[in-house]
């Protein structure tokens, strides 16, 4: 019997190693044999279920776990992994059912409490999410994901000091750089939203630890033996400004290059993706998309580091600069077309980059625009490209919105049509996307619809109005409340 158990454990270990190395076929051959013996059947079914999850064969995984439960309804790992499959499918009601069963089997089962907390957090039910994350803390106060998500929740609720407390706890719990950098970045978000600029900008520098950023910087240093600029005199020097993060970030903070120009007699280079480079061409800077022709560089800095250097020296923010200009020919085309509506035209944009971590709170379902779209004194056009534009049809808004998604910005220059459209509309109504920054820089009248907890820059804008003179912010009064936002928006454009 002992020898049989040892052989069984050896086979299980061999199968697990194969799974970990993604050798699913060989692992399946091992665990298929387990099905032939009543005593090992549930073990075989379980690991075949795990393999199915790894292969993204969710239907098969569910079948296998459910078969285990028909044999033993109190099988903890079968219940939990079945819940995980439903969780991964966003079928949260079914997931909660099996997480609850797992907790009944083991009332200290931290992973089940944790995933219940995640579900309530995703549903914006923050009170219940906090309840389950607190239980996780009571079971294991060193479980870092709990502190991370409690920090996230309090950040979402604009309770910045509580949020910082949990991120700070992570700094004291681990030496794992991934967690450390994420916690520091989120601490910076909180501090900047509180307008604690000295500490906020200092901690915001942690984003330079991202692997792709480090790689880019290291290659630059190796090629030019240049130093990171931290405020030194740039007279008769060459500095390269590196674009980073999203296009909206680069559009917004490009204004800092004009500060450098006014302050120093320097050669200022801006490195940006070729498709986006035309946005910055009508400026007194050297705009490049590759470094092949650049022979010498003294200093470099990431564009999102410029606000911190500026604030350290000036304790303020630089003036607004309107530097983007429409193409004259394209502008005439859209001016002529939009005039044919014979009424004021409002441009709409509602969906941002869905890969962004907090896109589910930042982007807006088009259905929320229903009452506004019924206003007959305006014509409405969509600037939405790609994902999100399908909502026009799914909401039966084809007769209310002119869908331009297949007509605009199809060339090799980002926003080449959108720029001219924005210059010829009554106003723009948008969620927090790069188009908001584009319209703001063009000085187009814009209504920016924001979640209860938008990104830190908008807290600064609401308090000090330092970024865009023609952007009007309408923000949620509580998390998830778009109804009130659109009531305010409707009242404004009805006036």
Short mmCIF file of C-alpha atoms in Angstrom, two decimals:
data_model
loop_
_atom_site.label_atom_id
_atom_site.label_comp_id
_atom_site.label_asym_id
_atom_site.label_seq_id
_atom_site.Cartn_x
_atom_site.Cartn_y
_atom_site.Cartn_z
CA UNK A 1 0.00 0.00 0.00
CA UNK A 2 2.84 2.40 0.88
CA UNK A 3 4.55 1.68 -2.42
CA UNK A 4 1.27 2.25 -4.29
CA UNK A 5 0.79 5.63 -2.59
CA UNK A 6 4.37 6.63 -3.35
CA UNK A 7 3.90 5.69 -6.99
CA UNK A 8 0.61 7.64 -7.10
CA UNK A 9 2.26 10.75 -5.64
CA UNK A 10 5.10 10.39 -8.11
CA UNK A 11 2.64 10.31 -11.02
CA UNK A 12 0.72 13.33 -9.68
CA UNK A 13 3.97 15.28 -9.30
CA UNK A 14 5.01 14.31 -12.82
CA UNK A 15 1.63 15.45 -14.18
CA UNK A 16 1.80 18.76 -12.31
CA UNK A 17 5.28 19.43 -13.69
CA UNK A 18 3.99 18.77 -17.21
CA UNK A 19 1.09 21.19 -16.64
CA UNK A 20 3.45 23.87 -15.34
CA UNK A 21 5.53 23.46 -18.50
CA UNK A 22 2.41 23.64 -20.70
CA UNK A 23 2.89 20.06 -21.89
CA UNK A 24 -0.82 19.42 -21.67
CA UNK A 25 -0.99 16.39 -23.96
CA UNK A 26 1.41 14.32 -21.85
CA UNK A 27 -0.26 15.51 -18.64
CA UNK A 28 -3.66 14.45 -19.99
CA UNK A 29 -2.29 10.97 -20.75
CA UNK A 30 -1.20 10.61 -17.14
CA UNK A 31 -4.44 11.83 -15.58
CA UNK A 32 -6.69 9.99 -18.05
CA UNK A 33 -5.36 6.76 -16.52
CA UNK A 34 -6.53 7.94 -13.10
CA UNK A 35 -10.13 7.74 -14.33
CA UNK A 36 -9.99 3.98 -14.55
CA UNK A 37 -9.75 3.58 -10.77
CA UNK A 38 -12.55 4.68 -8.43
CA UNK A 39 -10.04 5.73 -5.78
CA UNK A 40 -8.12 8.05 -8.12
CA UNK A 41 -11.00 9.17 -10.37
CA UNK A 42 -11.64 12.51 -8.65
CA UNK A 43 -7.92 13.31 -8.70
CA UNK A 44 -7.81 12.62 -12.44
CA UNK A 45 -10.96 14.67 -13.07
CA UNK A 46 -9.57 17.56 -11.04
CA UNK A 47 -6.26 17.84 -12.87
CA UNK A 48 -7.96 17.37 -16.23
CA UNK A 49 -10.16 20.30 -15.19
CA UNK A 50 -7.07 22.38 -14.39
CA UNK A 51 -5.62 21.50 -17.79
CA UNK A 52 -8.89 22.58 -19.45
CA UNK A 53 -8.68 25.94 -17.67
CA UNK A 54 -5.11 26.36 -18.89
CA UNK A 55 -6.27 25.55 -22.44
CA UNK A 56 -9.16 28.03 -22.06
CA UNK A 57 -11.65 25.21 -22.59
CA UNK A 58 -14.05 26.52 -19.97
CA UNK A 59 -17.05 24.40 -20.91
CA UNK A 60 -15.02 21.21 -20.54
CA UNK A 61 -13.50 22.43 -17.26
CA UNK A 62 -16.95 23.08 -15.83
CA UNK A 63 -18.13 19.62 -16.88
CA UNK A 64 -15.18 17.99 -15.14
CA UNK A 65 -15.55 19.92 -11.88
CA UNK A 66 -19.31 19.34 -11.82
CA UNK A 67 -18.69 15.60 -12.29
CA UNK A 68 -16.39 15.67 -9.23
CA UNK A 69 -19.15 17.37 -7.24
CA UNK A 70 -21.61 14.64 -8.28
CA UNK A 71 -19.21 12.22 -6.59
CA UNK A 72 -18.30 14.45 -3.63
CA UNK A 73 -20.23 17.70 -3.22
CA UNK A 74 -17.82 18.82 -0.47
CA UNK A 75 -14.71 18.70 -2.65
CA UNK A 76 -13.18 22.09 -1.79
CA UNK A 77 -10.88 22.54 -4.78
CA UNK A 78 -13.53 21.45 -7.28
CA UNK A 79 -15.98 24.00 -5.86
CA UNK A 80 -13.35 26.73 -5.78
CA UNK A 81 -12.01 26.12 -9.28
CA UNK A 82 -15.52 25.89 -10.70
CA UNK A 83 -16.13 29.29 -9.11
CA UNK A 84 -12.93 30.58 -10.71
CA UNK A 85 -14.12 29.50 -14.15
CA UNK A 86 -17.40 31.36 -13.71
CA UNK A 87 -15.45 34.32 -12.31
CA UNK A 88 -13.27 34.39 -15.41
CA UNK A 89 -16.42 34.44 -17.56
CA UNK A 90 -17.80 37.39 -15.55
CA UNK A 91 -20.68 35.15 -14.48
CA UNK A 92 -20.47 36.51 -10.98
CA UNK A 93 -23.74 35.09 -9.61
CA UNK A 94 -22.63 31.52 -10.33
CA UNK A 95 -19.13 32.29 -9.08
CA UNK A 96 -20.48 33.57 -5.76
CA UNK A 97 -22.56 30.40 -5.37
CA UNK A 98 -19.49 28.16 -5.47
CA UNK A 99 -17.26 30.53 -3.50
CA UNK A 100 -19.91 30.40 -0.76
CA UNK A 101 -19.89 26.60 -0.82
CA UNK A 102 -16.10 26.65 -0.56
CA UNK A 103 -16.36 28.88 2.50
CA UNK A 104 -18.92 26.54 4.08
CA UNK A 105 -16.45 23.69 3.61
CA UNK A 106 -13.56 25.78 5.00
CA UNK A 107 -14.50 29.00 6.79
CA UNK A 108 -10.85 30.14 6.61
CA UNK A 109 -10.54 29.71 2.85
CA UNK A 110 -8.87 33.01 2.04
CA UNK A 111 -8.98 32.70 -1.81
CA UNK A 112 -12.78 32.43 -1.77
CA UNK A 113 -13.22 35.47 0.48
CA UNK A 114 -10.72 37.36 -1.68
CA UNK A 115 -12.56 36.62 -4.92
CA UNK A 116 -15.87 37.55 -3.33
CA UNK A 117 -14.25 40.88 -2.47
CA UNK A 118 -13.15 41.28 -6.09
CA UNK A 119 -16.65 40.59 -7.39
CA UNK A 120 -18.21 43.23 -5.15
CA UNK A 121 -15.44 45.66 -6.06
CA UNK A 122 -16.08 45.08 -9.79
CA UNK A 123 -19.77 45.72 -9.12
CA UNK A 124 -18.89 49.00 -7.36
CA UNK A 125 -20.37 47.58 -4.15
CA UNK A 126 -17.44 48.84 -2.14
CA UNK A 127 -18.92 48.29 1.33
CA UNK A 128 -19.31 44.54 0.77
CA UNK A 129 -15.95 44.37 -0.97
CA UNK A 130 -14.29 45.95 2.07
CA UNK A 131 -16.10 43.47 4.34
CA UNK A 132 -14.62 40.47 2.53
CA UNK A 133 -11.17 41.98 2.16
CA UNK A 134 -11.19 42.69 5.91
CA UNK A 135 -11.93 39.00 6.49
CA UNK A 136 -8.92 38.20 4.31
CA UNK A 137 -6.80 40.48 6.48
CA UNK A 138 -8.01 38.70 9.59
CA UNK A 139 -7.01 35.35 8.10
CA UNK A 140 -3.64 36.55 6.81
CA UNK A 141 -2.69 40.20 7.22
CA UNK A 142 0.39 39.64 5.05
CA UNK A 143 -1.61 38.65 1.95
CA UNK A 144 -0.56 41.56 -0.26
CA UNK A 145 -3.40 41.48 -2.86
CA UNK A 146 -5.84 42.30 -0.05
CA UNK A 147 -3.99 45.49 0.89
CA UNK A 148 -3.62 46.37 -2.79
CA UNK A 149 -7.34 46.16 -3.43
CA UNK A 150 -8.31 47.92 -0.22
CA UNK A 151 -6.00 50.69 -1.39
CA UNK A 152 -7.73 50.62 -4.77
CA UNK A 153 -11.19 50.81 -3.24
CA UNK A 154 -10.40 53.75 -0.98
CA UNK A 155 -8.76 55.46 -3.94
CA UNK A 156 -11.97 54.89 -5.95
CA UNK A 157 -13.93 56.43 -3.05
CA UNK A 158 -11.60 59.45 -2.93
CA UNK A 159 -10.60 58.51 0.63
CA UNK A 160 -6.99 59.22 -0.13
CA UNK A 161 -5.45 58.91 3.33
CA UNK A 162 -6.99 55.46 3.88
CA UNK A 163 -5.86 54.44 0.43
CA UNK A 164 -2.29 55.53 1.13
CA UNK A 165 -2.38 53.57 4.41
CA UNK A 166 -2.93 50.28 2.58
CA UNK A 167 -0.40 51.01 -0.17
CA UNK A 168 2.11 51.99 2.52
CA UNK A 169 1.41 48.68 4.23
CA UNK A 170 2.56 46.91 1.06
CA UNK A 171 5.86 48.81 1.19
CA UNK A 172 6.39 47.40 4.67
CA UNK A 173 5.37 43.84 3.76
CA UNK A 174 7.37 42.92 0.70
CA UNK A 175 10.55 43.36 -1.29
CA UNK A 176 8.81 42.26 -4.50
CA UNK A 177 9.51 45.07 -6.98
CA UNK A 178 6.26 44.56 -8.88
CA UNK A 179 4.17 45.17 -5.77
CA UNK A 180 6.50 47.91 -4.48
CA UNK A 181 6.39 49.88 -7.71
CA UNK A 182 2.62 49.51 -8.05
CA UNK A 183 2.09 50.66 -4.46
CA UNK A 184 4.40 53.67 -4.92
CA UNK A 185 2.68 54.61 -8.17
CA UNK A 186 -0.74 54.50 -6.52
CA UNK A 187 0.53 56.48 -3.53
CA UNK A 188 1.62 59.14 -6.04
CA UNK A 189 -1.85 59.07 -7.63
CA UNK A 190 -3.40 59.73 -4.21
CA UNK A 191 -0.95 62.48 -3.34
CA UNK A 192 -1.36 64.29 -6.65
CA UNK A 193 -5.15 64.04 -6.39
CA UNK A 194 -4.81 65.68 -2.93
CA UNK A 195 -2.59 68.31 -4.58
CA UNK A 196 0.36 67.22 -2.45
CA UNK A 197 2.66 68.02 -5.35
CA UNK A 198 6.07 67.77 -3.69
CA UNK A 199 5.57 64.18 -2.52
CA UNK A 200 3.29 63.24 -5.40
CA UNK A 201 5.67 64.16 -8.21
CA UNK A 202 8.54 62.55 -6.31
CA UNK A 203 6.73 59.22 -6.00
CA UNK A 204 5.39 59.46 -9.55
CA UNK A 205 8.95 58.88 -10.77
CA UNK A 206 8.50 55.19 -9.92
CA UNK A 207 6.88 54.68 -13.32
CA UNK A 208 10.44 54.78 -14.72
CA UNK A 209 10.88 51.30 -13.26
CA UNK A 210 8.57 49.80 -15.89
CA UNK A 211 10.62 47.31 -17.95
CA UNK A 212 9.94 48.94 -21.33
CA UNK A 213 10.81 52.38 -19.98
CA UNK A 214 14.02 51.10 -18.37
CA UNK A 215 14.98 49.40 -21.62
CA UNK A 216 14.43 52.58 -23.64
CA UNK A 217 16.38 54.71 -21.15
CA UNK A 218 19.27 52.24 -20.88
CA UNK A 219 19.60 52.09 -24.67
CA UNK A 220 19.66 55.90 -24.82
CA UNK A 221 22.34 56.16 -22.12
CA UNK A 222 24.44 53.48 -23.80
CA UNK A 223 24.22 55.21 -27.19
CA UNK A 224 24.88 58.80 -26.12
CA UNK A 225 26.41 58.61 -22.63
CA UNK A 226 23.78 61.18 -21.65
CA UNK A 227 22.42 61.99 -18.20
CA UNK A 228 18.88 62.32 -16.94
CA UNK A 229 17.97 65.99 -16.70
CA UNK A 230 16.96 67.14 -13.22
CA UNK A 231 16.90 70.91 -13.71
CA UNK A 232 20.49 71.75 -14.70
CA UNK A 233 21.36 74.68 -16.98
CA UNK A 234 20.68 73.59 -20.59
CA UNK A 235 22.28 76.53 -22.40
CA UNK A 236 24.14 75.25 -25.47
CA UNK A 237 23.12 71.69 -24.63
CA UNK A 238 21.00 69.08 -26.41
CA UNK A 239 18.15 67.46 -24.52
CA UNK A 240 15.80 64.75 -25.76
CA UNK A 241 12.28 64.48 -24.33
CA UNK A 242 10.92 60.93 -24.46
CA UNK A 243 7.20 60.40 -24.99
CA UNK A 244 5.55 57.90 -22.68
CA UNK A 245 2.24 56.40 -21.53
CA UNK A 246 -0.81 57.37 -23.59
CA UNK A 247 -1.17 59.88 -26.40
CA UNK A 248 -3.27 62.13 -24.16
CA UNK A 249 -0.39 62.37 -21.69
CA UNK A 250 1.98 63.50 -24.42
CA UNK A 251 -0.47 66.03 -25.85
CA UNK A 252 -1.13 67.52 -22.41
CA UNK A 253 2.42 67.79 -21.14
CA UNK A 254 4.10 68.80 -24.40
CA UNK A 255 3.57 72.38 -23.19
CA UNK A 256 6.56 71.94 -20.89
CA UNK A 257 8.87 71.98 -23.92
CA UNK A 258 7.89 75.61 -24.48
CA UNK A 259 9.03 76.35 -20.93
CA UNK A 260 12.42 74.80 -21.73
CA UNK A 261 12.64 76.91 -24.88
CA UNK A 262 11.85 80.12 -23.00
CA UNK A 263 14.30 79.33 -20.22
CA UNK A 264 17.33 77.97 -22.11
CA UNK A 265 19.23 78.35 -25.36
CA UNK A 266 19.05 74.60 -25.99
CA UNK A 267 18.52 72.11 -28.80
CA UNK A 268 15.26 70.41 -27.77
CA UNK A 269 14.33 67.08 -29.36
CA UNK A 270 11.01 65.30 -28.85
CA UNK A 271 10.86 61.57 -29.56
CA UNK A 272 7.38 60.27 -30.44
CA UNK A 273 5.70 57.54 -32.48
CA UNK A 274 5.83 58.42 -36.19
CA UNK A 275 2.05 58.20 -36.65
CA UNK A 276 1.57 60.79 -33.89
CA UNK A 277 4.50 63.05 -34.74
CA UNK A 278 2.51 65.37 -37.04
CA UNK A 279 0.55 66.64 -34.03
CA UNK A 280 3.70 68.42 -32.84
CA UNK A 281 5.20 69.49 -36.17
CA UNK A 282 4.13 73.17 -36.01
CA UNK A 283 6.39 73.83 -33.05
CA UNK A 284 9.97 75.10 -32.72
CA UNK A 285 11.33 71.70 -31.75
CA UNK A 286 13.05 68.81 -33.47
CA UNK A 287 10.37 66.10 -33.67
CA UNK A 288 11.83 62.64 -34.34
CA UNK A 289 10.54 59.09 -34.50
CA UNK A 290 13.92 57.38 -34.61
CA UNK A 291 17.33 58.37 -33.38
CA UNK A 292 19.40 57.40 -36.43
CA UNK A 293 20.20 60.99 -37.37
CA UNK A 294 20.76 62.23 -33.82
CA UNK A 295 24.50 62.35 -33.24
CA UNK A 296 24.77 63.89 -29.80
CA UNK A 297 22.62 64.16 -26.68
CA UNK A 298 23.63 65.71 -23.36
CA UNK A 299 20.48 65.10 -21.36
CA UNK A 300 17.24 63.14 -21.55
CA UNK A 301 14.00 63.23 -19.60
CA UNK A 302 10.67 61.45 -19.82
CA UNK A 303 7.88 63.87 -20.64
CA UNK A 304 5.86 62.96 -17.53
CA UNK A 305 8.84 63.91 -15.36
CA UNK A 306 8.80 67.50 -16.59
CA UNK A 307 5.86 68.60 -14.38
CA UNK A 308 7.80 67.55 -11.27
CA UNK A 309 10.94 69.45 -12.29
CA UNK A 310 8.89 72.52 -13.20
CA UNK A 311 6.92 72.46 -9.96
CA UNK A 312 10.10 72.01 -7.92
CA UNK A 313 11.48 75.21 -9.46
CA UNK A 314 8.32 77.29 -9.77
CA UNK A 315 5.72 75.88 -7.35
CA UNK A 316 3.14 76.23 -10.13
CA UNK A 317 2.08 74.95 -13.55
CA UNK A 318 3.03 76.41 -16.95
CA UNK A 319 0.72 78.44 -19.14
CA UNK A 320 -1.66 76.89 -21.67
CA UNK A 321 -0.16 76.56 -25.16
CA UNK A 322 -2.30 76.08 -28.25
CA UNK A 323 0.19 74.37 -30.55
CA UNK A 324 -1.80 71.89 -32.70
CA UNK A 325 -2.99 73.20 -36.08
CA UNK A 326 -5.42 71.60 -38.53
CA UNK A 327 -4.46 70.71 -42.07
CA UNK A 328 -5.96 73.48 -44.24
CA UNK A 329 -7.26 71.19 -46.98
CA UNK A 330 -8.79 68.68 -44.58
CA UNK A 331 -10.24 71.52 -42.55
CA UNK A 332 -12.07 72.95 -45.58
CA UNK A 333 -13.54 69.54 -46.40
CA UNK A 334 -14.99 69.06 -42.93
CA UNK A 335 -16.09 72.66 -42.58
CA UNK A 336 -18.14 72.30 -45.76
CA UNK A 337 -19.59 68.96 -44.75
CA UNK A 338 -20.58 69.97 -41.23
CA UNK A 339 -22.24 73.18 -42.44
CA UNK A 340 -24.69 71.04 -44.40
CA UNK A 341 -26.36 69.98 -41.17
CA UNK A 342 -27.89 73.49 -40.97
CA UNK A 343 -27.78 73.32 -37.17
CA UNK A 344 -25.09 73.28 -34.47
CA UNK A 345 -23.12 70.04 -34.43
CA UNK A 346 -22.05 68.29 -31.22
CA UNK A 347 -19.28 65.69 -31.42
CA UNK A 348 -19.46 62.69 -29.10
CA UNK A 349 -16.89 60.25 -27.75
CA UNK A 350 -17.67 57.74 -25.00
CA UNK A 351 -15.27 54.78 -25.05
CA UNK A 352 -11.60 54.88 -24.14
CA UNK A 353 -8.88 52.28 -24.39
CA UNK A 354 -10.43 49.15 -22.91
CA UNK A 355 -6.97 47.78 -21.97
CA UNK A 356 -6.63 50.58 -19.40
CA UNK A 357 -6.93 49.20 -15.86
CA UNK A 358 -9.80 51.47 -14.81
CA UNK A 359 -11.56 51.75 -18.16
CA UNK A 360 -14.76 50.23 -16.73
CA UNK A 361 -15.19 53.34 -14.55
CA UNK A 362 -13.79 55.83 -17.07
CA UNK A 363 -15.67 54.91 -20.25
CA UNK A 364 -19.40 55.52 -20.57
CA UNK A 365 -22.12 53.33 -22.09
CA UNK A 366 -23.64 55.16 -25.06
CA UNK A 367 -27.13 54.37 -23.75
CA UNK A 368 -26.60 57.16 -21.19
CA UNK A 369 -26.76 59.72 -24.03
CA UNK A 370 -30.36 58.81 -24.96
CA UNK A 371 -32.10 61.97 -23.70
CA UNK A 372 -29.43 64.25 -25.12
CA UNK A 373 -29.72 62.61 -28.53
CA UNK A 374 -33.43 63.44 -28.60
CA UNK A 375 -32.69 67.18 -28.62
CA UNK A 376 -33.71 68.28 -32.11
CA UNK A 377 -31.84 71.57 -32.16
CA UNK A 378 -28.48 69.80 -32.51
CA UNK A 379 -26.93 67.35 -34.93
CA UNK A 380 -24.76 64.68 -33.32
CA UNK A 381 -21.70 63.03 -34.81
CA UNK A 382 -19.57 60.22 -33.43
CA UNK A 383 -15.79 60.49 -33.21
CA UNK A 384 -15.62 56.96 -31.82
CA UNK A 385 -13.23 54.64 -33.65
CA UNK A 386 -13.08 50.87 -33.29
CA UNK A 387 -14.42 49.32 -30.10
CA UNK A 388 -17.41 51.27 -28.78
CA UNK A 389 -18.77 52.40 -32.15
CA UNK A 390 -20.89 49.23 -32.35
CA UNK A 391 -23.03 50.69 -29.53
CA UNK A 392 -24.65 53.06 -32.03
CA UNK A 393 -26.33 50.12 -33.73
CA UNK A 394 -26.96 48.06 -30.59
CA UNK A 395 -28.81 51.04 -29.04
CA UNK A 396 -30.74 51.77 -32.26
CA UNK A 397 -29.22 55.25 -32.43
CA UNK A 398 -28.49 55.19 -36.18
CA UNK A 399 -31.07 57.95 -36.77
CA UNK A 400 -29.69 60.10 -33.98
CA UNK A 401 -25.92 59.92 -34.49
CA UNK A 402 -23.91 60.20 -37.68
CA UNK A 403 -21.35 57.43 -37.37
CA UNK A 404 -18.02 58.58 -38.83
CA UNK A 405 -15.98 55.63 -37.56
CA UNK A 406 -15.27 54.26 -41.05
CA UNK A 407 -14.50 57.66 -42.57
CA UNK A 408 -12.12 59.40 -40.22
CA UNK A 409 -8.44 59.04 -39.36
CA UNK A 410 -7.81 56.16 -41.73
CA UNK A 411 -4.44 57.45 -42.94
CA UNK A 412 -1.02 57.26 -41.34
CA UNK A 413 -1.55 60.37 -39.20
CA UNK A 414 -3.38 60.06 -35.90
CA UNK A 415 -6.45 62.30 -35.54
CA UNK A 416 -5.85 64.06 -38.91
CA UNK A 417 -9.63 64.28 -39.53
CA UNK A 418 -10.66 64.58 -35.90
CA UNK A 419 -8.62 67.77 -35.49
CA UNK A 420 -10.52 69.51 -38.29
CA UNK A 421 -13.87 68.16 -37.14
CA UNK A 422 -13.30 69.50 -33.63
CA UNK A 423 -12.45 72.93 -35.02
CA UNK A 424 -15.83 73.05 -36.77
CA UNK A 425 -18.30 71.81 -34.17
CA UNK A 426 -20.33 73.58 -31.51
CA UNK A 427 -18.71 71.50 -28.78
CA UNK A 428 -17.40 68.09 -27.79
CA UNK A 429 -18.93 65.82 -25.14
CA UNK A 430 -16.47 63.12 -24.17
CA UNK A 431 -15.31 60.63 -21.58
CA UNK A 432 -11.74 60.80 -20.30
CA UNK A 433 -9.75 59.86 -23.43
CA UNK A 434 -6.97 61.34 -25.53
CA UNK A 435 -9.61 63.20 -27.55
CA UNK A 436 -10.32 65.31 -24.46
CA UNK A 437 -6.67 66.39 -24.41
CA UNK A 438 -6.71 67.00 -28.15
CA UNK A 439 -9.80 69.21 -27.91
CA UNK A 440 -8.39 70.97 -24.84
CA UNK A 441 -5.17 71.81 -26.66
CA UNK A 442 -7.15 73.02 -29.68
CA UNK A 443 -9.12 75.21 -27.23
CA UNK A 444 -12.40 73.66 -28.40
CA UNK A 445 -15.39 73.98 -26.08
CA UNK A 446 -15.49 70.62 -24.34
CA UNK A 447 -17.64 68.92 -21.73
CA UNK A 448 -15.57 66.25 -20.00
CA UNK A 449 -17.69 63.63 -18.22
CA UNK A 450 -15.76 62.09 -15.37
CA UNK A 451 -16.22 59.24 -12.92
CA UNK A 452 -16.31 59.88 -9.18
CA UNK A 453 -12.59 59.13 -9.04
CA UNK A 454 -10.93 60.20 -12.29
CA UNK A 455 -7.18 60.34 -12.81
CA UNK A 456 -5.23 62.71 -10.54
CA UNK A 457 -4.77 65.48 -13.14
CA UNK A 458 -8.50 66.23 -13.18
CA UNK A 459 -8.57 66.88 -9.42
CA UNK A 460 -5.86 69.48 -10.04
CA UNK A 461 -7.82 70.94 -12.95
CA UNK A 462 -11.03 71.22 -10.93
CA UNK A 463 -9.24 72.98 -8.09
CA UNK A 464 -6.83 75.27 -9.98
CA UNK A 465 -7.96 75.35 -13.65
CA UNK A 466 -4.37 75.20 -14.93
CA UNK A 467 -4.54 72.88 -17.92
CA UNK A 468 -7.37 73.69 -20.35
CA UNK A 469 -9.36 76.96 -20.29
CA UNK A 470 -12.17 75.59 -22.45
CA UNK A 471 -12.77 72.21 -20.79
CA UNK A 472 -15.79 72.05 -18.49
CA UNK A 473 -15.75 69.12 -16.07
CA UNK A 474 -18.94 67.32 -15.02
CA UNK A 475 -18.08 64.69 -12.44
CA UNK A 476 -20.07 61.92 -10.76
CA UNK A 477 -21.37 62.78 -7.29
CA UNK A 478 -20.95 59.15 -6.23
CA UNK A 479 -19.31 56.07 -7.78
CA UNK A 480 -21.13 54.77 -10.84
CA UNK A 481 -23.69 57.60 -10.94
CA UNK A 482 -23.84 58.62 -14.60
CA UNK A 483 -27.54 59.53 -14.29
CA UNK A 484 -26.82 62.77 -12.42
CA UNK A 485 -23.95 63.61 -14.78
CA UNK A 486 -26.22 63.38 -17.81
CA UNK A 487 -29.00 65.33 -16.12
CA UNK A 488 -26.51 68.16 -15.62
CA UNK A 489 -25.24 67.81 -19.18
CA UNK A 490 -28.76 67.89 -20.61
CA UNK A 491 -29.60 71.04 -18.63
CA UNK A 492 -26.47 72.78 -19.91
CA UNK A 493 -27.01 72.15 -23.60
CA UNK A 494 -30.76 72.82 -23.28
CA UNK A 495 -30.09 76.40 -22.19
#
